[in-house]
C-alpha cells in the first residue's frame, strides 16, 4: 500500500483503541480492490472528543468509525444524523461530505445479520441485553422487530432509566411495554432468574475484553444449556462469558461477524463499492490466530 497526497483517509476513534481490528480488514480490502484509501486508528479521550471531531471535519478525512466510549457523546457534534441512528441514540459511522458530518449506525444491522446467519433464537423469544450503551441501543431496535420480551440489565441506574425512557418514546408499543424491562446487576436473585429463563443473552459491554478479559458480568452457574449467548467482543475470540457458556453447553457466538458486517456497511457507504466480506473475515481470523 502506497500513501500519497491523493490517498483518501478514513479511520476509527475510541479509547482504548489498541484492540480494534478494523484497520486490518479495511486496509486489506482497499489494497485488494486497488483503492487509494487508508484506514487508521485514533485514540481520543472524552475530554478531547469535540476538538478532534472538529479537526477531522475540516481535514482530508472522508469518514470514520466510532467505538467505545464515544457512540452516544458524538451526537451533538454531528451536522446530520440518519433517522434510524437518531432513534437508536448512538452513531458508529460518520461520513464527511463538504465538511459536513453525517452519522449513521451500522452496529444493529451488523449484529442482527450475524444472529440470523447462525439461526440464533429471535422471533417471540425471551431476550436479555447486558449493558445500556451505544451498542445496546443499536441492537435493541433491531431485535425489537422480532421480540417484545426484552430485558436490559445494566450497572448504572441513571443510564438504564434513560435508556428505558427513550425506548418508551421511540417504540410503537409505548403503553404496552410490560415485557420491555430493566434490571440492575446488583439485583442478584432477579437477574439470576432472568438469565436462567432467557433464550438469547447478548453482552454489549466491554467486560471480558482487555483489560477485563478475565471478567464476566454474569456468574457461570446462572447459565443453562438452553441459553444462546452472543458477545459483541471479538478480542479475545472467546470472552470469559463465552467460555463459561460453552462449558455449560450453550450455543455461543462472538463479535467477529458483527464486526465484519458493520464494517462492510461502512465501507460501502464511504466508497460506493461492494466490500469483500470473505476477505475481511479471512484477515481478521488470520490475525487472531497469530
CSV table of C-alpha atoms in Angstrom, one decimal:
chain,number,residue,atom,x,y,z
A,1,UNK,CA,0.0,0.0,0.0
A,2,UNK,CA,1.4,3.4,-1.0
A,3,UNK,CA,0.2,6.5,0.7
A,4,UNK,CA,0.4,9.9,-1.0
A,5,UNK,CA,-1.3,13.3,-1.1
A,6,UNK,CA,-4.2,11.8,-3.1
A,7,UNK,CA,-4.9,8.9,-0.6
A,8,UNK,CA,-8.4,9.0,0.8
A,9,UNK,CA,-8.3,8.7,4.6
A,10,UNK,CA,-10.8,7.1,6.9
A,11,UNK,CA,-10.4,5.6,10.4
A,12,UNK,CA,-11.8,4.9,13.8
A,13,UNK,CA,-11.8,6.9,17.1
A,14,UNK,CA,-12.1,5.5,20.5
A,15,UNK,CA,-10.5,5.0,23.9
A,16,UNK,CA,-8.9,2.4,24.3
A,17,UNK,CA,-8.1,1.8,20.7
A,18,UNK,CA,-5.3,-0.8,20.8
A,19,UNK,CA,-7.8,-3.8,20.5
A,20,UNK,CA,-9.5,-2.7,17.3
A,21,UNK,CA,-9.1,-4.9,14.2
A,22,UNK,CA,-11.0,-2.7,11.7
A,23,UNK,CA,-7.7,-1.3,10.2
A,24,UNK,CA,-6.7,-4.9,9.3
A,25,UNK,CA,-9.8,-5.7,7.3
A,26,UNK,CA,-10.4,-2.3,5.7
A,27,UNK,CA,-6.9,-1.9,4.5
A,28,UNK,CA,-6.8,-5.4,3.1
A,29,UNK,CA,-9.9,-4.7,1.0
A,30,UNK,CA,-8.7,-1.3,-0.1
A,31,UNK,CA,-5.5,-3.0,-1.3
A,32,UNK,CA,-7.3,-5.9,-3.0
A,33,UNK,CA,-9.7,-3.6,-4.8
A,34,UNK,CA,-6.9,-1.2,-5.9
A,35,UNK,CA,-8.5,1.7,-4.0
A,36,UNK,CA,-6.2,4.6,-3.0
A,37,UNK,CA,-7.6,4.6,0.5
A,38,UNK,CA,-6.2,4.0,4.0
A,39,UNK,CA,-7.8,3.3,7.4
A,40,UNK,CA,-6.1,4.4,10.6
A,41,UNK,CA,-6.9,4.2,14.4
A,42,UNK,CA,-7.0,7.3,16.5
A,43,UNK,CA,-7.0,7.2,20.3
A,44,UNK,CA,-9.3,10.0,21.5
A,45,UNK,CA,-10.2,10.7,25.1
A,46,UNK,CA,-13.6,12.0,26.1
A,47,UNK,CA,-12.2,15.4,27.1
A,48,UNK,CA,-10.7,15.9,23.6
A,49,UNK,CA,-13.6,14.5,21.6
A,50,UNK,CA,-15.0,17.8,20.4
A,51,UNK,CA,-11.7,19.2,19.3
A,52,UNK,CA,-10.7,16.0,17.4
A,53,UNK,CA,-14.0,15.7,15.6
A,54,UNK,CA,-13.9,19.3,14.7
A,55,UNK,CA,-10.4,18.8,13.3
A,56,UNK,CA,-11.5,15.7,11.3
A,57,UNK,CA,-14.4,17.7,9.8
A,58,UNK,CA,-12.1,20.2,8.2
A,59,UNK,CA,-9.3,17.7,7.3
A,60,UNK,CA,-8.9,15.4,4.3
A,61,UNK,CA,-10.7,12.6,6.2
A,62,UNK,CA,-13.6,11.0,4.3
A,63,UNK,CA,-15.2,9.4,7.3
A,64,UNK,CA,-14.6,7.5,10.5
A,65,UNK,CA,-16.0,4.8,12.8
A,66,UNK,CA,-16.7,5.4,16.4
A,67,UNK,CA,-16.1,2.9,19.2
A,68,UNK,CA,-16.3,2.9,23.0
A,69,UNK,CA,-16.9,5.3,24.7
A,70,UNK,CA,-18.0,7.9,22.1
A,71,UNK,CA,-21.0,6.4,20.3
A,72,UNK,CA,-23.5,8.5,22.2
A,73,UNK,CA,-21.5,11.5,23.1
A,74,UNK,CA,-20.7,12.3,19.5
A,75,UNK,CA,-24.3,13.0,18.6
A,76,UNK,CA,-24.3,16.8,19.4
A,77,UNK,CA,-21.2,17.2,17.3
A,78,UNK,CA,-22.8,16.0,14.1
A,79,UNK,CA,-24.4,18.0,11.3
A,80,UNK,CA,-26.8,15.3,10.2
A,81,UNK,CA,-28.0,12.0,11.8
A,82,UNK,CA,-29.8,9.4,9.8
A,83,UNK,CA,-33.3,8.8,11.2
A,84,UNK,CA,-32.6,5.2,12.4
A,85,UNK,CA,-29.4,6.3,14.2
A,86,UNK,CA,-31.3,9.2,15.8
A,87,UNK,CA,-33.9,6.7,17.1
A,88,UNK,CA,-31.2,4.5,18.4
A,89,UNK,CA,-29.4,7.4,20.0
A,90,UNK,CA,-26.0,6.3,19.0
A,91,UNK,CA,-23.7,6.6,16.0
A,92,UNK,CA,-20.8,4.3,15.0
A,93,UNK,CA,-20.1,5.6,11.5
A,94,UNK,CA,-19.6,9.1,10.1
A,95,UNK,CA,-19.3,10.2,6.5
A,96,UNK,CA,-17.8,13.6,5.8
A,97,UNK,CA,-19.3,15.4,2.8
A,98,UNK,CA,-18.3,19.0,2.1
A,99,UNK,CA,-17.1,19.5,5.7
A,100,UNK,CA,-20.5,18.2,7.0
A,101,UNK,CA,-20.5,15.2,9.4
A,102,UNK,CA,-23.3,12.7,8.6
A,103,UNK,CA,-23.8,10.0,11.2
A,104,UNK,CA,-25.4,6.6,10.9
A,105,UNK,CA,-25.4,3.3,12.8
A,106,UNK,CA,-24.4,0.0,11.3
A,107,UNK,CA,-23.9,-1.9,14.6
A,108,UNK,CA,-27.5,-3.1,14.9
A,109,UNK,CA,-27.8,-4.3,11.3
A,110,UNK,CA,-24.5,-6.0,11.6
A,111,UNK,CA,-25.4,-7.8,14.8
A,112,UNK,CA,-28.8,-8.9,13.5
A,113,UNK,CA,-27.3,-10.3,10.3
A,114,UNK,CA,-24.9,-12.3,12.4
A,115,UNK,CA,-27.7,-13.7,14.6
A,116,UNK,CA,-29.8,-14.6,11.5
A,117,UNK,CA,-26.9,-16.2,9.7
A,118,UNK,CA,-26.3,-18.5,12.7
A,119,UNK,CA,-30.0,-19.2,13.3
A,120,UNK,CA,-30.0,-17.8,16.8
A,121,UNK,CA,-33.3,-17.6,18.6
A,122,UNK,CA,-35.1,-14.3,17.9
A,123,UNK,CA,-38.8,-14.4,17.0
A,124,UNK,CA,-41.0,-14.3,20.0
A,125,UNK,CA,-38.1,-15.3,22.2
A,126,UNK,CA,-37.0,-14.0,25.7
A,127,UNK,CA,-34.0,-11.8,25.0
A,128,UNK,CA,-31.7,-10.3,27.6
A,129,UNK,CA,-29.2,-7.5,26.7
A,130,UNK,CA,-26.3,-6.7,29.1
A,131,UNK,CA,-25.4,-3.0,29.0
A,132,UNK,CA,-27.3,0.2,28.1
A,133,UNK,CA,-24.7,2.0,26.0
A,134,UNK,CA,-24.5,2.7,22.2
A,135,UNK,CA,-24.1,-0.9,21.1
A,136,UNK,CA,-27.1,-2.0,23.3
A,137,UNK,CA,-29.2,0.7,21.8
A,138,UNK,CA,-28.4,-0.3,18.3
A,139,UNK,CA,-29.0,-4.0,18.8
A,140,UNK,CA,-32.2,-3.4,20.8
A,141,UNK,CA,-34.0,-1.6,18.0
A,142,UNK,CA,-33.2,-4.4,15.5
A,143,UNK,CA,-34.1,-7.4,17.8
A,144,UNK,CA,-37.2,-5.5,18.9
A,145,UNK,CA,-38.6,-6.2,15.4
A,146,UNK,CA,-38.6,-9.9,16.3
A,147,UNK,CA,-39.4,-9.9,20.0
A,148,UNK,CA,-41.2,-7.7,22.5
A,149,UNK,CA,-39.9,-9.6,25.5
A,150,UNK,CA,-36.6,-7.9,26.1
A,151,UNK,CA,-34.8,-7.1,29.4
A,152,UNK,CA,-31.9,-4.6,29.7
A,153,UNK,CA,-29.5,-5.3,32.6
A,154,UNK,CA,-27.1,-2.5,33.5
A,155,UNK,CA,-24.8,-1.3,36.3
A,156,UNK,CA,-25.8,2.3,36.3
A,157,UNK,CA,-29.4,3.2,37.3
A,158,UNK,CA,-29.3,6.6,35.6
A,159,UNK,CA,-28.2,5.2,32.2
A,160,UNK,CA,-30.7,2.3,32.5
A,161,UNK,CA,-33.5,4.7,33.3
A,162,UNK,CA,-32.6,7.0,30.4
A,163,UNK,CA,-32.5,4.0,28.0
A,164,UNK,CA,-35.9,2.7,29.1
A,165,UNK,CA,-37.4,6.2,28.8
A,166,UNK,CA,-36.1,6.5,25.3
A,167,UNK,CA,-37.5,3.1,24.4
A,168,UNK,CA,-40.9,4.1,25.5
A,169,UNK,CA,-40.8,7.3,23.5
A,170,UNK,CA,-39.3,5.8,20.3
A,171,UNK,CA,-41.2,2.4,20.1
A,172,UNK,CA,-44.6,2.0,18.6
A,173,UNK,CA,-45.9,0.0,21.6
A,174,UNK,CA,-45.5,2.9,24.1
A,175,UNK,CA,-48.2,1.9,26.6
A,176,UNK,CA,-47.7,-1.9,26.1
A,177,UNK,CA,-44.1,-2.1,27.3
A,178,UNK,CA,-44.8,-4.6,30.0
A,179,UNK,CA,-42.3,-7.1,28.6
A,180,UNK,CA,-39.7,-4.4,27.9
A,181,UNK,CA,-38.0,-4.2,31.3
A,182,UNK,CA,-34.8,-3.2,33.1
A,183,UNK,CA,-32.8,-4.6,35.9
A,184,UNK,CA,-29.6,-3.6,37.8
A,185,UNK,CA,-26.8,-6.1,38.1
A,186,UNK,CA,-26.9,-5.8,41.9
A,187,UNK,CA,-30.4,-7.3,42.0
A,188,UNK,CA,-28.7,-10.7,42.0
A,189,UNK,CA,-31.7,-13.1,42.5
A,190,UNK,CA,-33.9,-11.4,39.9
A,191,UNK,CA,-31.0,-11.2,37.5
A,192,UNK,CA,-30.2,-14.8,38.0
A,193,UNK,CA,-33.8,-15.8,37.3
A,194,UNK,CA,-33.9,-13.7,34.1
A,195,UNK,CA,-30.6,-15.2,32.8
A,196,UNK,CA,-31.9,-18.7,33.5
A,197,UNK,CA,-35.1,-18.1,31.6
A,198,UNK,CA,-33.6,-16.3,28.6
A,199,UNK,CA,-33.5,-17.8,25.2
A,200,UNK,CA,-30.8,-15.3,24.0
A,201,UNK,CA,-28.3,-13.4,26.1
A,202,UNK,CA,-26.4,-10.5,24.4
A,203,UNK,CA,-23.4,-8.9,26.0
A,204,UNK,CA,-22.8,-5.4,24.6
A,205,UNK,CA,-20.4,-4.2,27.3
A,206,UNK,CA,-16.6,-4.2,27.2
A,207,UNK,CA,-16.4,-6.5,30.2
A,208,UNK,CA,-14.5,-9.6,29.0
A,209,UNK,CA,-12.2,-7.5,26.8
A,210,UNK,CA,-8.8,-6.3,27.7
A,211,UNK,CA,-8.1,-5.2,30.5
A,212,UNK,CA,-11.1,-7.0,31.9
A,213,UNK,CA,-10.6,-10.2,29.9
A,214,UNK,CA,-10.9,-12.5,32.9
A,215,UNK,CA,-14.2,-11.0,34.0
A,216,UNK,CA,-17.9,-11.7,33.2
A,217,UNK,CA,-21.0,-9.8,34.3
A,218,UNK,CA,-22.9,-12.9,35.0
A,219,UNK,CA,-22.0,-15.9,37.1
A,220,UNK,CA,-21.3,-19.2,35.3
A,221,UNK,CA,-23.8,-21.1,37.5
A,222,UNK,CA,-26.6,-18.8,36.3
A,223,UNK,CA,-26.3,-20.1,32.7
A,224,UNK,CA,-28.3,-23.0,31.4
A,225,UNK,CA,-27.8,-25.2,28.3
A,226,UNK,CA,-30.8,-23.8,26.6
A,227,UNK,CA,-29.4,-20.3,26.6
A,228,UNK,CA,-27.9,-18.9,23.4
A,229,UNK,CA,-25.1,-16.4,24.2
A,230,UNK,CA,-23.9,-13.7,21.8
A,231,UNK,CA,-21.0,-11.5,22.9
A,232,UNK,CA,-20.1,-8.5,20.8
A,233,UNK,CA,-16.5,-8.7,22.0
A,234,UNK,CA,-14.1,-10.2,19.4
A,235,UNK,CA,-10.8,-9.9,21.2
A,236,UNK,CA,-10.3,-12.4,22.7
A,237,UNK,CA,-12.2,-14.7,20.4
A,238,UNK,CA,-13.8,-16.3,23.4
A,239,UNK,CA,-14.5,-14.0,26.3
A,240,UNK,CA,-14.9,-15.4,29.8
A,241,UNK,CA,-18.7,-15.3,29.3
A,242,UNK,CA,-18.5,-17.3,26.1
A,243,UNK,CA,-16.1,-19.8,27.7
A,244,UNK,CA,-18.4,-20.3,30.6
A,245,UNK,CA,-21.4,-20.6,28.3
A,246,UNK,CA,-19.7,-23.2,26.1
A,247,UNK,CA,-18.7,-25.3,29.1
A,248,UNK,CA,-22.4,-25.3,30.2
A,249,UNK,CA,-23.4,-26.4,26.8
A,250,UNK,CA,-24.9,-23.2,25.4
A,251,UNK,CA,-24.7,-22.1,21.8
A,252,UNK,CA,-22.2,-19.2,21.5
A,253,UNK,CA,-21.3,-16.5,19.0
A,254,UNK,CA,-18.6,-13.9,19.3
A,255,UNK,CA,-18.5,-10.4,17.7
A,256,UNK,CA,-16.3,-11.2,14.7
A,257,UNK,CA,-19.1,-11.4,12.1
A,258,UNK,CA,-20.8,-8.4,13.6
A,259,UNK,CA,-17.6,-6.5,13.2
A,260,UNK,CA,-17.3,-7.7,9.6
A,261,UNK,CA,-21.0,-6.9,8.7
A,262,UNK,CA,-21.0,-3.4,10.2
A,263,UNK,CA,-17.6,-2.8,8.7
A,264,UNK,CA,-18.8,-3.8,5.2
A,265,UNK,CA,-21.8,-1.5,5.5
A,266,UNK,CA,-19.5,1.4,6.5
A,267,UNK,CA,-17.0,0.6,3.7
A,268,UNK,CA,-19.8,0.6,1.1
A,269,UNK,CA,-21.2,3.9,2.4
A,270,UNK,CA,-17.8,5.6,2.2
A,271,UNK,CA,-16.6,4.2,-1.1
A,272,UNK,CA,-19.8,3.3,-3.1
A,273,UNK,CA,-18.2,0.0,-3.8
A,274,UNK,CA,-19.1,-3.5,-2.6
A,275,UNK,CA,-17.0,-4.8,0.2
A,276,UNK,CA,-15.3,-8.3,0.0
A,277,UNK,CA,-16.7,-9.7,3.3
A,278,UNK,CA,-14.9,-13.0,2.8
A,279,UNK,CA,-11.5,-11.3,2.6
A,280,UNK,CA,-12.4,-9.2,5.7
A,281,UNK,CA,-13.2,-12.4,7.7
A,282,UNK,CA,-10.1,-14.2,6.4
A,283,UNK,CA,-7.8,-11.3,7.5
A,284,UNK,CA,-9.5,-11.0,11.0
A,285,UNK,CA,-9.3,-14.7,11.7
A,286,UNK,CA,-5.7,-14.9,10.4
A,287,UNK,CA,-4.7,-12.1,12.7
A,288,UNK,CA,-6.4,-13.5,15.7
A,289,UNK,CA,-4.8,-16.9,15.2
A,290,UNK,CA,-1.4,-15.3,15.2
